Every structure is written in structure tokens, then in C-alpha cells.
CSV table of C-alpha atoms in Angstrom, one decimal:
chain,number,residue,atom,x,y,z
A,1,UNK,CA,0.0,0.0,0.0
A,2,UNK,CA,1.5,3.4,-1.1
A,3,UNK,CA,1.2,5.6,1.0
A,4,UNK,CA,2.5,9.3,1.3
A,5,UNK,CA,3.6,11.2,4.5
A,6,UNK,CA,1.0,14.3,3.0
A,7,UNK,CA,-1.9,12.4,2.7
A,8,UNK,CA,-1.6,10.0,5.7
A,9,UNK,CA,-1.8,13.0,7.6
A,10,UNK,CA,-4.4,14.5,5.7
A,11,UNK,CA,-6.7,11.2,5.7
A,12,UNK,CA,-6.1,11.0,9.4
A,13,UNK,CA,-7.4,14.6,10.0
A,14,UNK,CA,-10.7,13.5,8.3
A,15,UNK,CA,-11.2,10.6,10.8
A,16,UNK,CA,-10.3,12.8,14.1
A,17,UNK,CA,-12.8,15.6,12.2
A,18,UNK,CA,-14.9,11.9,11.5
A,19,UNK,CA,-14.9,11.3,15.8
A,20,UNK,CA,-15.6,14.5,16.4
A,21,UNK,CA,-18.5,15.3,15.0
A,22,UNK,CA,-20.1,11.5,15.8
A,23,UNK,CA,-18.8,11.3,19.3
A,24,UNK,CA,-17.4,14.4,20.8
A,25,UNK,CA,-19.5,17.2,19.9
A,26,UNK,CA,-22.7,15.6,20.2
A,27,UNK,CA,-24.5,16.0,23.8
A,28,UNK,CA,-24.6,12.3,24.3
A,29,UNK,CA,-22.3,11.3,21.4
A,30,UNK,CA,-19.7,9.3,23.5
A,31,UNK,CA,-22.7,7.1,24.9
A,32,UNK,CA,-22.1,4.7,22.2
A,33,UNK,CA,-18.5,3.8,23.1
A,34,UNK,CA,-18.8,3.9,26.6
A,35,UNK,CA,-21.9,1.2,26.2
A,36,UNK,CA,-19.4,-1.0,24.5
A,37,UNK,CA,-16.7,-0.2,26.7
A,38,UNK,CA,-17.9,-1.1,29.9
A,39,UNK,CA,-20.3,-4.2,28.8
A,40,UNK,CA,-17.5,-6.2,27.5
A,41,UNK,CA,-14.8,-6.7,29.3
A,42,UNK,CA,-12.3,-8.7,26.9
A,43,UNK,CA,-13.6,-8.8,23.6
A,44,UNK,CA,-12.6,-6.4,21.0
A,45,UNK,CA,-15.9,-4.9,20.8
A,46,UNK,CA,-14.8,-2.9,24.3
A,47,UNK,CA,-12.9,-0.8,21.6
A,48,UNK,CA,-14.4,1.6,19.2
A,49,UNK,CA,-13.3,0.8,15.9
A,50,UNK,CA,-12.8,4.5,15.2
A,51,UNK,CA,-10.3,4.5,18.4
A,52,UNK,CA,-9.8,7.3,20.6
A,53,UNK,CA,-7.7,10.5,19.6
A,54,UNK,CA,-4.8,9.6,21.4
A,55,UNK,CA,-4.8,5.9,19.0
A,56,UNK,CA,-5.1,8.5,15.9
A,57,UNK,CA,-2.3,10.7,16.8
A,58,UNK,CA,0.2,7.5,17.8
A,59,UNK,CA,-1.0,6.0,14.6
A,60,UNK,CA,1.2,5.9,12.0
A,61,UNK,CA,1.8,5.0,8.1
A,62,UNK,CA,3.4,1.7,8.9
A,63,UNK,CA,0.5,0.6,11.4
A,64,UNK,CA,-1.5,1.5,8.1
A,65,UNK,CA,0.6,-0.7,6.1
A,66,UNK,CA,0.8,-3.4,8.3
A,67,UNK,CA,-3.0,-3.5,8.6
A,68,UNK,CA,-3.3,-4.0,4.8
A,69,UNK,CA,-1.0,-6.3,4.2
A,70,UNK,CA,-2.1,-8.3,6.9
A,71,UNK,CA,-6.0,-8.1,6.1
A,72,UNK,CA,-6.2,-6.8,2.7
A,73,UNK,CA,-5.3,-10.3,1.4
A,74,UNK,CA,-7.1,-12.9,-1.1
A,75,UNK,CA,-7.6,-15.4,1.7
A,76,UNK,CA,-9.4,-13.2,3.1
A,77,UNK,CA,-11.7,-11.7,0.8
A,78,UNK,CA,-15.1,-13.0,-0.2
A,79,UNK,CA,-16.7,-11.6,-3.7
A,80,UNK,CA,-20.5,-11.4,-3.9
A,81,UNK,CA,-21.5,-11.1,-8.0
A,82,UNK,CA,-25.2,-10.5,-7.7
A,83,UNK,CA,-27.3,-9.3,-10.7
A,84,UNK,CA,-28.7,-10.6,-14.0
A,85,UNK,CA,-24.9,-12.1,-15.0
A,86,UNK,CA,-23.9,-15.4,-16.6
A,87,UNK,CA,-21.9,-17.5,-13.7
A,88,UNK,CA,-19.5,-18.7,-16.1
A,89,UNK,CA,-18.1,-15.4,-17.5
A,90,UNK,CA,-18.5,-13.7,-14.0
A,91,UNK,CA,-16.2,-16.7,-12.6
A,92,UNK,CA,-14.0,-15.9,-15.4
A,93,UNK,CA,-13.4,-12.3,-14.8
A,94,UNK,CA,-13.0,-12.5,-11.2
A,95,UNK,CA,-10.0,-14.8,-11.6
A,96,UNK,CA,-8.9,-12.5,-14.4
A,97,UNK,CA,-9.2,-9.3,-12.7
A,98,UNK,CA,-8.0,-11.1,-9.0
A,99,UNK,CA,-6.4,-14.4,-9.4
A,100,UNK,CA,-2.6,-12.9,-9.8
A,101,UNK,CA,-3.1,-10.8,-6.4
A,102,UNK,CA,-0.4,-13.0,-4.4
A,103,UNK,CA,-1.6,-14.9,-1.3
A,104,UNK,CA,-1.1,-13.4,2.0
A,105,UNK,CA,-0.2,-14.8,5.5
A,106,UNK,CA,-2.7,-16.5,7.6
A,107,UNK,CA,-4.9,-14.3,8.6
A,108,UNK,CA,-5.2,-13.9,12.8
A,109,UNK,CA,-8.5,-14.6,14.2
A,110,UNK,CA,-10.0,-13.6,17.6
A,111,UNK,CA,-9.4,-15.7,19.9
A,112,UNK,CA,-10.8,-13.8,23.1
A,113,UNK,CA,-13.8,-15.5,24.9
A,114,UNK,CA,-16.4,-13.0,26.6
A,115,UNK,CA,-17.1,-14.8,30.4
A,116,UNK,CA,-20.4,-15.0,31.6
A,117,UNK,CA,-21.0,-11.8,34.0
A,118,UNK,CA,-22.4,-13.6,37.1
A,119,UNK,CA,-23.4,-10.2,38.5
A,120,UNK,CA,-24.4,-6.6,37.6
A,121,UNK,CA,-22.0,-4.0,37.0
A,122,UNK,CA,-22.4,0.0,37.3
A,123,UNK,CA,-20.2,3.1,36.2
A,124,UNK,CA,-20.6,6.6,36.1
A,125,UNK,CA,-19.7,8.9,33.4
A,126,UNK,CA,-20.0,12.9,33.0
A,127,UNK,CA,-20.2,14.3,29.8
A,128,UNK,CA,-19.1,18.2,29.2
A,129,UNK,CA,-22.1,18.6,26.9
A,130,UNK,CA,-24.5,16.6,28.3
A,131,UNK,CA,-27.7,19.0,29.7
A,132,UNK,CA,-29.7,16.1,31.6
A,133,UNK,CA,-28.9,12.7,33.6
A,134,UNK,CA,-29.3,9.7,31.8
A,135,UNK,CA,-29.4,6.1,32.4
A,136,UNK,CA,-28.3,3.0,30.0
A,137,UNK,CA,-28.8,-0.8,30.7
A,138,UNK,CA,-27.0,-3.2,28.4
A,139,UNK,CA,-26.7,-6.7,28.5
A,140,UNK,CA,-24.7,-9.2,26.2
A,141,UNK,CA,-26.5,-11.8,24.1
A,142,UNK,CA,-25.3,-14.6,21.8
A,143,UNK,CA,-24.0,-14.0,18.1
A,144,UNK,CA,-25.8,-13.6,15.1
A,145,UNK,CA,-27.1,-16.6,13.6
A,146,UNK,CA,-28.1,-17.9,17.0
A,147,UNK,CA,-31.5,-19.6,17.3
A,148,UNK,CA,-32.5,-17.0,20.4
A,149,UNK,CA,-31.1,-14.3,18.1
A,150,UNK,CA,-34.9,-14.0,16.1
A,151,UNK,CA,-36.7,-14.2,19.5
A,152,UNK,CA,-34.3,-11.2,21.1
A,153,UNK,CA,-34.8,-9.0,17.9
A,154,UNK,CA,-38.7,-9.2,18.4
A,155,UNK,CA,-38.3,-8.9,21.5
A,156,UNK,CA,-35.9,-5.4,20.8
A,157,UNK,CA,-38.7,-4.4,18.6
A,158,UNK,CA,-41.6,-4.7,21.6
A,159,UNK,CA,-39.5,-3.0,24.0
A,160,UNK,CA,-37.7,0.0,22.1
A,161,UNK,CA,-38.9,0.4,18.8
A,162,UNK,CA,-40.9,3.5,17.6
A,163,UNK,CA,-42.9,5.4,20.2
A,164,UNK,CA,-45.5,3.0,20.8
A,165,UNK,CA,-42.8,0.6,22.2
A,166,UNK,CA,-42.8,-0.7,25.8
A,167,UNK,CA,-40.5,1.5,27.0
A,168,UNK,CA,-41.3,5.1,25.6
A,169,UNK,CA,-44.8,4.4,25.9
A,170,UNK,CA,-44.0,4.1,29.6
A,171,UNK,CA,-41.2,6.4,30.6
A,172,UNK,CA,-42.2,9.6,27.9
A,173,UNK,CA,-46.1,9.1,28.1
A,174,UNK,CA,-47.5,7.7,30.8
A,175,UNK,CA,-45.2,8.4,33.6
A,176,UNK,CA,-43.2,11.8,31.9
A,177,UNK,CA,-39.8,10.4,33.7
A,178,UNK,CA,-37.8,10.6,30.7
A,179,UNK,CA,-37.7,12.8,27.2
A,180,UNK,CA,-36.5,10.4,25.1
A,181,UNK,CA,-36.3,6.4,25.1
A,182,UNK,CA,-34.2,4.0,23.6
A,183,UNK,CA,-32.8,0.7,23.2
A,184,UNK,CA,-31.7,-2.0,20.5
A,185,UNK,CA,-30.5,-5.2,19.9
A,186,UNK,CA,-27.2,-5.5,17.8
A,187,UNK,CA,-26.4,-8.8,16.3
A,188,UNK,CA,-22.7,-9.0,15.9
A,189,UNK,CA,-20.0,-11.6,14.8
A,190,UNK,CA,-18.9,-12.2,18.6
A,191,UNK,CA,-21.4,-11.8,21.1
A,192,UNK,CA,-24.3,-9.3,20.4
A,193,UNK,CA,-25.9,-6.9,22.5
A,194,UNK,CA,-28.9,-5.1,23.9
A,195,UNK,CA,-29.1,-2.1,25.1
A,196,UNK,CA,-32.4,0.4,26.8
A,197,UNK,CA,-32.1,3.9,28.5
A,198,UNK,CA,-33.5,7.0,28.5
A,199,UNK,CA,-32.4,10.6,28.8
A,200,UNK,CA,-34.0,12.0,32.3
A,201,UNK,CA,-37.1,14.7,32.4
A,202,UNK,CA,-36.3,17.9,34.3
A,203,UNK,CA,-37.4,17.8,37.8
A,204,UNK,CA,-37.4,13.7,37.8
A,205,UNK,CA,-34.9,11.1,39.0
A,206,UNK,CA,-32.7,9.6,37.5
A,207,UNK,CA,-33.4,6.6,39.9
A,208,UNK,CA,-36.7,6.3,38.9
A,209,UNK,CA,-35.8,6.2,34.9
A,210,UNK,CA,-33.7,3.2,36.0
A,211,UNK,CA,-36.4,1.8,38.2
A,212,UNK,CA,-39.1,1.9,35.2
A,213,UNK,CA,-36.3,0.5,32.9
A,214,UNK,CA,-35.7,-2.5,34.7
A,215,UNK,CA,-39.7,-3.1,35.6
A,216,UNK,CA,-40.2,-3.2,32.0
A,217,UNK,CA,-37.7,-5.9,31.4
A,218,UNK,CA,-39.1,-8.0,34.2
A,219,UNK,CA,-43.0,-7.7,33.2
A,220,UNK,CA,-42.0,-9.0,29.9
A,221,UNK,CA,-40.1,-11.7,31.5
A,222,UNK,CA,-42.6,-12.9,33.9
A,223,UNK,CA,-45.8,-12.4,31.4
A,224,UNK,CA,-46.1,-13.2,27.8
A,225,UNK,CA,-46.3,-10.8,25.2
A,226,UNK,CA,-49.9,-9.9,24.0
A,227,UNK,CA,-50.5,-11.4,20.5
A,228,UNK,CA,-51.5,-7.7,19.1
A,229,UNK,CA,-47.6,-6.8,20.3
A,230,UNK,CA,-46.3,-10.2,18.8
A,231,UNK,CA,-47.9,-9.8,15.8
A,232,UNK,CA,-46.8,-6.2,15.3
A,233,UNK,CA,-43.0,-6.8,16.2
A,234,UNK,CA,-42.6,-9.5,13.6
A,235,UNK,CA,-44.9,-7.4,10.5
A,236,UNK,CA,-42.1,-4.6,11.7
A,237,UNK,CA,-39.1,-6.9,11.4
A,238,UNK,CA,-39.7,-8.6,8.3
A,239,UNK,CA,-41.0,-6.2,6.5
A,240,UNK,CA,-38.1,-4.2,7.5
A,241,UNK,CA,-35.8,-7.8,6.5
A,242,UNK,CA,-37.6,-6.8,2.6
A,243,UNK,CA,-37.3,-3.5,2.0
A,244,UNK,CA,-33.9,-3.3,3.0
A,245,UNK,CA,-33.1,-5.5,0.4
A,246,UNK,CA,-34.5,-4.4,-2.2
A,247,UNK,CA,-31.4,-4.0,-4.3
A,248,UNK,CA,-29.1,-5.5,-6.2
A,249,UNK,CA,-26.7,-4.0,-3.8
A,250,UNK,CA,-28.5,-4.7,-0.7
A,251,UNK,CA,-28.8,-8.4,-1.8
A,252,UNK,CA,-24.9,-8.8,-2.2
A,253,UNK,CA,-24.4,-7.1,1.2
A,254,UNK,CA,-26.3,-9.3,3.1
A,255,UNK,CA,-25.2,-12.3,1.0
A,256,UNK,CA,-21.6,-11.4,2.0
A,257,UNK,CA,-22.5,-11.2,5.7
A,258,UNK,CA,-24.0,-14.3,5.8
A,259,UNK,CA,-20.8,-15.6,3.9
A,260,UNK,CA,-19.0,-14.4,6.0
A,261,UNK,CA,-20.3,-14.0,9.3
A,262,UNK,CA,-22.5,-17.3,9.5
A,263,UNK,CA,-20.0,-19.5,7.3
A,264,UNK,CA,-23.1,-19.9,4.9
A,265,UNK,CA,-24.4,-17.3,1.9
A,266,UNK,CA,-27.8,-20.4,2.0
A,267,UNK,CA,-28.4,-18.6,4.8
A,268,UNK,CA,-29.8,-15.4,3.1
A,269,UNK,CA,-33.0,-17.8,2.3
A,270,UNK,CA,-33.6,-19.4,5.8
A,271,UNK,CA,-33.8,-16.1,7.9
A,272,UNK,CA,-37.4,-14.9,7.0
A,273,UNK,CA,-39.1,-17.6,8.3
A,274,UNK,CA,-36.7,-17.8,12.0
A,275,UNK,CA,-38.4,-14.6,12.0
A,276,UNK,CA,-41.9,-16.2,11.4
A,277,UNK,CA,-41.6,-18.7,13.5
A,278,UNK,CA,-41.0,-17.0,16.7
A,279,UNK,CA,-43.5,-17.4,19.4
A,280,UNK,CA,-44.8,-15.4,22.5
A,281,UNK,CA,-43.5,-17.6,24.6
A,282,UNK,CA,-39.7,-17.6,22.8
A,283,UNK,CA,-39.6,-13.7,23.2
A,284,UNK,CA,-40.3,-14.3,27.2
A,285,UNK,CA,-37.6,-17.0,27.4
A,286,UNK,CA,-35.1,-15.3,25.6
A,287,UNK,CA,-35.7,-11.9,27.9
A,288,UNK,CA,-35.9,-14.0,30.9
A,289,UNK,CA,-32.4,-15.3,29.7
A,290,UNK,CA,-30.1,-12.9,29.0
A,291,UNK,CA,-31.7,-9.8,30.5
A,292,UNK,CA,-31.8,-11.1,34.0
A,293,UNK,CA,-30.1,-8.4,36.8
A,294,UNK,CA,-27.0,-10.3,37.1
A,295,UNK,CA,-26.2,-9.8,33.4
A,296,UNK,CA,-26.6,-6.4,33.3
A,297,UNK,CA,-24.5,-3.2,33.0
A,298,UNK,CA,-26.3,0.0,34.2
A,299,UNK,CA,-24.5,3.1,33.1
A,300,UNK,CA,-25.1,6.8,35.0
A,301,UNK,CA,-24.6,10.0,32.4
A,302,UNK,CA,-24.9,13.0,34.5
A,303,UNK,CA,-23.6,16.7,33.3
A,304,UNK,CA,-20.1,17.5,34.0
A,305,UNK,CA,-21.0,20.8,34.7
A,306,UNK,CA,-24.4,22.5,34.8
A,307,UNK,CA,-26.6,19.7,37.0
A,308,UNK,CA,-30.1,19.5,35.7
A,309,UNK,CA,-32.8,18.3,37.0
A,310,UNK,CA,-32.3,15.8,40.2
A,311,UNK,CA,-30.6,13.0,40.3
A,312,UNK,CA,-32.0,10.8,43.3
């Protein structure tokens, strides 16, 4: 990889101007990272992939180069040809246009294991720019491609999604605690996870944000989902599955993650009806599961300087 001095350091000003404007200068911006940062504890998803400032000013053109070389590598590519082509010519070009590229080194894989959290963990952040307490709850759930994966991402949808969810129908609406909730399930590689919170009301409690949170979570472990919510969660999902692949390029992105993320492209045909399949009964297993207390990480965001609004 050619690389100069000049434009190194220009490319690596866009990135810090890139972190900047998605995680330092918006009020809760760093929210994000510290999520990921304090629910795992050893994989590499404890890192932003963005880094912080300090990793882009020690970063340097070799680290660039080494990166390539290392991962930038035949063996460790997969190419997706979707589209009206003939698989005979397409075949043919690829090894044309990418058969001479040399081999590389075998690539390194992760190797770290996430332990089990046997209990719940709490941290406190302050953010400069923050104007109002918040609270976050996260908890980590099993990879993408996992059989409870469907269920949790129902689940997600009942809980957090759109404001006739669970949550902001409870916290915004009904009790006015909170002036914006949220939450989501993330399906990732290694292990996935959910996260809920919500950003405190003036004159309310943080405490009592949290307190809602986690009653939430435990009336939809100890009671079953009504049929009306099951119903619309999974319309939501798969419909959301269909339009958002649509096109030719949408198709080959997922076919590529299922390649390789799942070990199987197949895959791409099989995850519809996971989604179909998924009972009211699943979506209070799985939540019973892997949002239990002891799993969970409860984050505090409180102003740094200006305190707003109370926070017990």
C-alpha cells in the first residue's frame, strides 16, 4: 500500500474531524463507546473501531501498512456477484481481474472468549455537553445466527422500537420520567448486545428512569407478550428484512455477511421464516435469559458541569 507522508496525515485529519462530529460534539455522542466499553470486558468490541484521539495521533503509516497487508489479502476476501450475469463469465473475470493478487499470511482470528457476568455492574460517566442525567442498561446476548437471536430481535422491537414501544410508551407518556427512550439489539459476529435507557425529564430522578427501565424488562419476562404486540414486532421486522433488500446492492451485502459471518451465503434464504416462527412464549424465554439483573450493566450520564434536573 502506497502511502505518502502528506496524505496520511491528511486522511487521518478527516477521521479525528470523523470522531468528532459522531462522538465528541454531540451531547450524548460518546454514549455509544462507553456502552461497548464497559459491557465487555475482553472482547474487542470494548474498543471503538474508530479508536480514541490519542490511538489516531500515535497511529502511523506503517501501522496502516501493516493493517493491509495483513487483512487486505485474497484469503481473506469474499466476492458477492449479484445481478442478471452469466456464472461462467462472471467466474471468469474475477480470476482474471483477482487471481494474480499474491496470497497473504494466515490471517489472525480472535481468539478472546467474553465470560459469563455472574453479576451486575455500574459506572458513572459525566459528559461536558450533556444537559440532563441519563441512564443506559445493556446486557450481552449470543451472536448472530443464534436460534435465540430471532426471538431477542422481536423482543428489541416490543420493547424499544418507535414510540408506541414498551418502553417510551412508559417512561415519555405515561409516567413523563424521561424525554426520550431507547434501546436495541445489535447482532454481531462475537457476542451481540442489547441495550435500553432513557435521557431524564427535568425535575425527575434519574433513579426512577432506572427503576421503570428494569420493571419493564421484568414484566415481559414474567408475562407473555400480548398477541397484538407479537404480531406487530414480527410485520415490523420482516418487513423491514424486505425493504432493505431491495437491491441488487443490498442483496450482495447481506449475502456477503451471511458468507462471512454465518460460514453460509444459504443462509440469506432461511432467515425470513426464524423470523416467522418466533413465538410469544420464545420472546419471554429469551428476555428472561439474558436480560436477568446479574447480566446487566447499568450506566449513570450525569452533566459534567451545569446539574439539571435531580438526580435521586
Amino acid at each position: 500500500l502506497e502511502v505518502s507522508e502528506e496524505n496520511f496525515k491528511k486522511e487521518r485529519e478527516v477521521v479525528k474531524e470523523e470522531r468528532r462530529l459522531r462522538f465528541e460534539n454531540p451531547p450524548y455522542g460518546r454514549l455509544a463507546e462507553d456502552v461497548l466499553a464497559n459491557t465487555f470486558t475482553v472482547y474487542p468490541y470494548k474498543h471503538n473501531p474508530i479508536g480514541s484521539m490519542e490511538d489516531l495521533n500515535a497511529a502511523s503509516i506503517k501501522d496502516v501498512q501493516d493493517f493491509h497487508s495483513i487483512y487486505y489479502v485474497p484469503n481473506n476476501a469474499t466476492v458477492v456477484a449479484v445481478g442478471d450475469l452469466n456464472a461462467r463469465e462472471t467466474v471468469a473475470l474475477i480470476e482474471k481481474h483477482f487471481g494474480k493478487i499474491p496470497k497473504g499470511k494466515p490471517v489472525p482470528r480472535v481468539t478472546a472468549k467474553e465470560p459469563a457476568q455472574t453479576e451486575p455492574r455500574e459506572v458513572t460517566v459525566r459528559y461536558d455537553n450533556a444537559p440532563l442525567d441519563a441512564v443506559i442498561m445493556s446486557y450481552k446476548l449470543p451472536p448472530m445466527g443464534h436460534p435465540d437471536s430471532y426471538a431477542l430481535e422481536i423482543a428489541s422491537s416490543i420493547l424499544s422500537d418507535g414510540q408506541s414501544s414498551r418502553l417510551y410508551r412508559r417512561l415519555v407518556y405515561e409516567e413523563q420520567s424521561a424525554l426520550q427512550a431507547f434501546g436495541n439489539a445489535i447482532n454481531l459476529e462475537g457476542p451481540s448486545i442489547f441495550f435500553g435507557g432513557g435521557i431524564v425529564n427535568q425535575g425527575k430522578s434519574v433513579k426512577e428512569v432506572a427503576a421503570s427501565l428494569e420493571s419493564t424488562f421484568h414484566e415481559m419476562a414474567d408475562k407473555p407478550v400480548t398477541a397484538e404486540e407479537l404480531t406487530k414486532a414480527k410485520n415490523k421486522t420482516i418487513a423491514s428484512f424486505i425493504t432493505g433488500r431491495e437491491t441488487v446492492q443490498a442483496k450482495a451485502d447481506f449475502l456477503g455477511r451471511c458468507a462471512v459471518l454465518l460460514g453460509d451465503a444459504n443462509l440469506y434464504n432461511l432467515e425470513l421464516e426464524k423470523y416467522r416462527k418466533v413465538t410469544a412464549a420464545d420472546v419471554q424465554r429469551v428476555v428472561k435469559t439474558y436480560l436477568a439483573r446479574n447480566a446487566q450493566t447499568k450506566i449513570w450520564v450525569h452533566p459534567a458541569k451545569a446539574e439539571t434536573g435531580k438526580k435521586d
